[in-house]
Tab-separated table of C-alpha atoms in Angstrom:
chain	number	residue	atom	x	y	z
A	1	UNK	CA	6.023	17.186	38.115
A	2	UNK	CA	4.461	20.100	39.869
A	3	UNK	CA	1.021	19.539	41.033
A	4	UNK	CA	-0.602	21.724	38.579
A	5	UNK	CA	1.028	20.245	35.464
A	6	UNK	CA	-0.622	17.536	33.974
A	7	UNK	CA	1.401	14.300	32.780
A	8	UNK	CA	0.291	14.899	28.808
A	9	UNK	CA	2.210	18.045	28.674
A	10	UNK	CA	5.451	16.288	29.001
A	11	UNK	CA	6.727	14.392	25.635
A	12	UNK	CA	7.784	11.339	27.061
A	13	UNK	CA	3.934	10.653	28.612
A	14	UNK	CA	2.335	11.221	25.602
A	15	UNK	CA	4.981	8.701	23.568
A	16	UNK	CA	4.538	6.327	25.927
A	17	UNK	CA	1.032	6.565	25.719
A	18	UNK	CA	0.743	5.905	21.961
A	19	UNK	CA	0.048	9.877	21.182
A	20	UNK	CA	3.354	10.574	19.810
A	21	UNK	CA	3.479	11.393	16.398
A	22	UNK	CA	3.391	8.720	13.208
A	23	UNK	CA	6.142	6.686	12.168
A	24	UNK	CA	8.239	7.482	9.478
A	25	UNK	CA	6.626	4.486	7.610
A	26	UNK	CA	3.092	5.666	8.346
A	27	UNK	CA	3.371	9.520	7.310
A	28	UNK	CA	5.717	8.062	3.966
A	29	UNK	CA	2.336	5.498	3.438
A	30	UNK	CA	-0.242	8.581	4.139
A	31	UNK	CA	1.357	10.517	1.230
A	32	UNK	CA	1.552	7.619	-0.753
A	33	UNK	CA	-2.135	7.022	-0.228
A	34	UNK	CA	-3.411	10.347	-0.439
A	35	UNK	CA	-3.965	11.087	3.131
A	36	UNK	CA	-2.475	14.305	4.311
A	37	UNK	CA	-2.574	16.035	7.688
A	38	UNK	CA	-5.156	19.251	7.554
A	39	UNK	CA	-3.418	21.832	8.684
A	40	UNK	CA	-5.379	24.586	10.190
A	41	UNK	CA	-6.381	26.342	6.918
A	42	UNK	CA	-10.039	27.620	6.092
A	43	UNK	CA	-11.030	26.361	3.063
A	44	UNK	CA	-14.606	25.164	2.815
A	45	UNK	CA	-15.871	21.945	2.220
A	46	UNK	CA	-15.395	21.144	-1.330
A	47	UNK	CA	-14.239	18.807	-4.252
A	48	UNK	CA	-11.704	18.479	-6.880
A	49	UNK	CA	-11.393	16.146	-9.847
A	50	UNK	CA	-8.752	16.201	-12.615
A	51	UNK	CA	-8.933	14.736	-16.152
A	52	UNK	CA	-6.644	15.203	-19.530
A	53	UNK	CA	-7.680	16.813	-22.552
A	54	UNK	CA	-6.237	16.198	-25.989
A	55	UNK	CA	-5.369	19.423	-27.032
A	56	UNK	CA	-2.683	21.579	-25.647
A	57	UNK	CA	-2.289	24.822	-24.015
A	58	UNK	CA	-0.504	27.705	-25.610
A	59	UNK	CA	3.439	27.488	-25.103
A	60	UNK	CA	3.035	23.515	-24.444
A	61	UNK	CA	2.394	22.261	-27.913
A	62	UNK	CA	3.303	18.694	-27.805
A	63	UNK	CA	1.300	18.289	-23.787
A	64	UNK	CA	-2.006	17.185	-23.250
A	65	UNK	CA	-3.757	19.265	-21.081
A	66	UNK	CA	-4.673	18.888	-17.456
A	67	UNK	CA	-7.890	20.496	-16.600
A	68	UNK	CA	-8.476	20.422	-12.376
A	69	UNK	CA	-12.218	21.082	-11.968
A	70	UNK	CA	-12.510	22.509	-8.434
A	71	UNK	CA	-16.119	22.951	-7.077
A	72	UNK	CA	-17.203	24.460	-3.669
A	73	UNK	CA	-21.010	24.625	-3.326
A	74	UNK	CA	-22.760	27.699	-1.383
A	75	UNK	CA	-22.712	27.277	2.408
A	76	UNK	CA	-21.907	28.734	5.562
A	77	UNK	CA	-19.159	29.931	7.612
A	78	UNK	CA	-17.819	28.496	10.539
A	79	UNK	CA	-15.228	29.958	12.668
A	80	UNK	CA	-12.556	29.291	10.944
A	81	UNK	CA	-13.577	32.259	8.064
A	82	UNK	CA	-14.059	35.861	8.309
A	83	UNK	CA	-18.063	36.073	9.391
A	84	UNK	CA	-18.935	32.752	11.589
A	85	UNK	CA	-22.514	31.950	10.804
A	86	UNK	CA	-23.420	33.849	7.731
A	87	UNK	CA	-23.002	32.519	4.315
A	88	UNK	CA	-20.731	32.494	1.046
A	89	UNK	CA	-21.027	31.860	-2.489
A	90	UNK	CA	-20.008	28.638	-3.522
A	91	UNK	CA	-17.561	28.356	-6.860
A	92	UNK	CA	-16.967	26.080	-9.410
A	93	UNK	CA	-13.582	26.787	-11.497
A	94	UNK	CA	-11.518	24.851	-13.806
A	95	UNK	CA	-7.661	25.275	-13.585
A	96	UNK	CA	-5.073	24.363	-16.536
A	97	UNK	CA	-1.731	22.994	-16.501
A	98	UNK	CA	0.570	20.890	-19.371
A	99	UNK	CA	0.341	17.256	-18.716
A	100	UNK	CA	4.157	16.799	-18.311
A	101	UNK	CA	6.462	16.077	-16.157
A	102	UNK	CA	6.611	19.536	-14.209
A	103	UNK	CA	3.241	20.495	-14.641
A	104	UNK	CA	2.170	16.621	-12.973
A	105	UNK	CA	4.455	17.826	-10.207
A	106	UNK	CA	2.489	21.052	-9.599
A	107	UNK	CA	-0.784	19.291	-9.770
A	108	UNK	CA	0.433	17.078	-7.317
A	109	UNK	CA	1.484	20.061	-4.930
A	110	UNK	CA	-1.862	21.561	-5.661
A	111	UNK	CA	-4.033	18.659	-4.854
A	112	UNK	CA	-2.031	18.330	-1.345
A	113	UNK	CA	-2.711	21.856	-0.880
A	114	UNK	CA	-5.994	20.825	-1.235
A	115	UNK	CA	-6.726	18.131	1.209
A	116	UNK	CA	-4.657	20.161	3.551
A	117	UNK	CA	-7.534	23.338	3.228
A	118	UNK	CA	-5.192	25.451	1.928
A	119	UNK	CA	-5.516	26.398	-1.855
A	120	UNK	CA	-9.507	27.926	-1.399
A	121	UNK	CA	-10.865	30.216	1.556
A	122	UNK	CA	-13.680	32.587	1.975
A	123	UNK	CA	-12.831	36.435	1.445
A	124	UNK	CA	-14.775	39.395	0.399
A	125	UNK	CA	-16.083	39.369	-3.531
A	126	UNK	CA	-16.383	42.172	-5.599
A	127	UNK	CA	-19.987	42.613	-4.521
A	128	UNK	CA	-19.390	42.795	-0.936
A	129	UNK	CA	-20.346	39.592	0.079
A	130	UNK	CA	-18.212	36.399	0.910
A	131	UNK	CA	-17.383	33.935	-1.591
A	132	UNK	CA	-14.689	30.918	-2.138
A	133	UNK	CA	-11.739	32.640	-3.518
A	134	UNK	CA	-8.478	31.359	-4.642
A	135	UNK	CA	-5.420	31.917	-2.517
A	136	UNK	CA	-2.527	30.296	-4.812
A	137	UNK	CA	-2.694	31.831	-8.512
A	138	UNK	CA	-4.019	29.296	-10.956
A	139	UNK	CA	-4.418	29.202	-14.416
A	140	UNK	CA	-8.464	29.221	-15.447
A	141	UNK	CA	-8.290	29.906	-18.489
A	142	UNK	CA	-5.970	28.188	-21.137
A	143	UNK	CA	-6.498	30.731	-24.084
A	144	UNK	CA	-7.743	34.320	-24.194
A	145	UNK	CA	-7.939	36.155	-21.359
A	146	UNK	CA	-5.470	38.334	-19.615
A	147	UNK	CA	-1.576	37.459	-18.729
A	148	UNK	CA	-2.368	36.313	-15.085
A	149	UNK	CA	-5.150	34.105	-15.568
A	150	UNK	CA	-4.339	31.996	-19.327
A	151	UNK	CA	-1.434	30.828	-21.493
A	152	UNK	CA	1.660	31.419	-22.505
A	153	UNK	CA	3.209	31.934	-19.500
A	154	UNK	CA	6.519	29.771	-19.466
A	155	UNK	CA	7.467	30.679	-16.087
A	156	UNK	CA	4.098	29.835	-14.148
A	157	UNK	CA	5.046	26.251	-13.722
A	158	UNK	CA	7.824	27.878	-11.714
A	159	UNK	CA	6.412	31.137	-10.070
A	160	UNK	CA	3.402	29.023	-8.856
A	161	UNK	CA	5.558	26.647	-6.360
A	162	UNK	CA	6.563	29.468	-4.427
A	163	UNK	CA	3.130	29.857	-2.540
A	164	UNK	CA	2.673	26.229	-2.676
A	165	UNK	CA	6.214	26.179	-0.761
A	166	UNK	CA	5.186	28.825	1.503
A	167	UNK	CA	2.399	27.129	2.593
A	168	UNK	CA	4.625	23.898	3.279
A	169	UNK	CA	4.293	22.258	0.288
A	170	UNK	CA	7.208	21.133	-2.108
C-alpha cells in the first residue's frame, strides 16, 4: 500500500474486518423480515398500511380489493430533495390493486419500494410549491375517474412492474 491509501479502501481489509457485506443467509432473512437496504432515494418520512375490502375493482370481479393507504405528513426538506430547508405538503393517498395472486405480488414490490424511499419524493405541485408526489403510477381511484388513475385497466398489473424493475425491484 502506498502511503496515502488507507487500508479500508482495499476489499480484503474491510472483509477481514467484519465490514464486508451480509451473508447470503442474512440479506435472504432481511427480506423475509421486512428489512430492506435504503437505497439513496428521497422520499420523506412517511407511512403505509394495507387492508382488504370486500368488494372488487372493475375488471377483477371475483378479487377482494387491496386498498394501500399511504400517508406523508407536511414537513421539511433535507438535502436529499429539491429545496434543502424549506417545506412541502404532506399527502395522504389510497392506492388499489385486486387481492390475487399478481396483484399481492405488486403490492409486495411496492411496499419494498417503499422502505427503500423510492415510490414517494418531493417535486413541484401544481401551485408552485413542493409537495410528496408519486414517482411509480398507482391506481387511486378504483372507479370513476380517468384511464390512468382507476379501473379497468387489465394491463396495469403488468405495465406497473416496469418502474418498480427499474428502480431494482422485481
Amino acid at each position: 500500500m502506498g502511503a496515502g491509501q488507507s487500508s479500508d479502501k482495499f476489499h480484503c481489509n474491510r472483509y477481514l474486518n467484519g465490514q464486508g457485506p451480509p451473508s447470503l443467509v442474512q440479506q435472504a432473512n432481511d427480506g423475509v423480515n421486512r428489512k430492506y437496504n435504503v437505497l439513496n432515494g428521497c422520499q420523506p418520512e412517511g407511512q403505509t398500511t394495507c387492508v382488504i375490502l370486500h368488494r372488487d375493482l372493475p375488471g377483477f370481479p371475483n378479487d377482494n380489493t387491496l386498498q394501500i393507504n399511504f400517508m406523508f405528513p407536511d414537513g421539511i426538506q433535507t438535502e436529499k430533495h429539491p429545496h434543502p430547508g424549506q417545506p412541502y405538503s404532506g399527502l395522504h393517498l389510497c392506492a388499489y390493486l385486486p387481492d390475487n395472486l399478481d396483484g399481492r405480488k405488486v403490492f409486495k414490490l411496492l411496499d419494498k419500494a417503499f422502505h427503500q424511499q423510492l415510490l414517494f419524493t418531493v417535486a413541484a405541485g401544481k401551485d408552485g410549491g413542493d409537495m410528496v408526489n408519486s414517482s411509480i403510477p398507482l391506481k387511486i381511484q378504483a372507479y370513476g375517474g380517468n384511464q390512468v388513475e382507476c379501473y379497468p385497466d387489465s394491463d396495469y398489473l403488468k405495465t406497473v412492474r416496469k418502474p418498480l424493475k427499474d428502480n431494482g425491484n422485481e
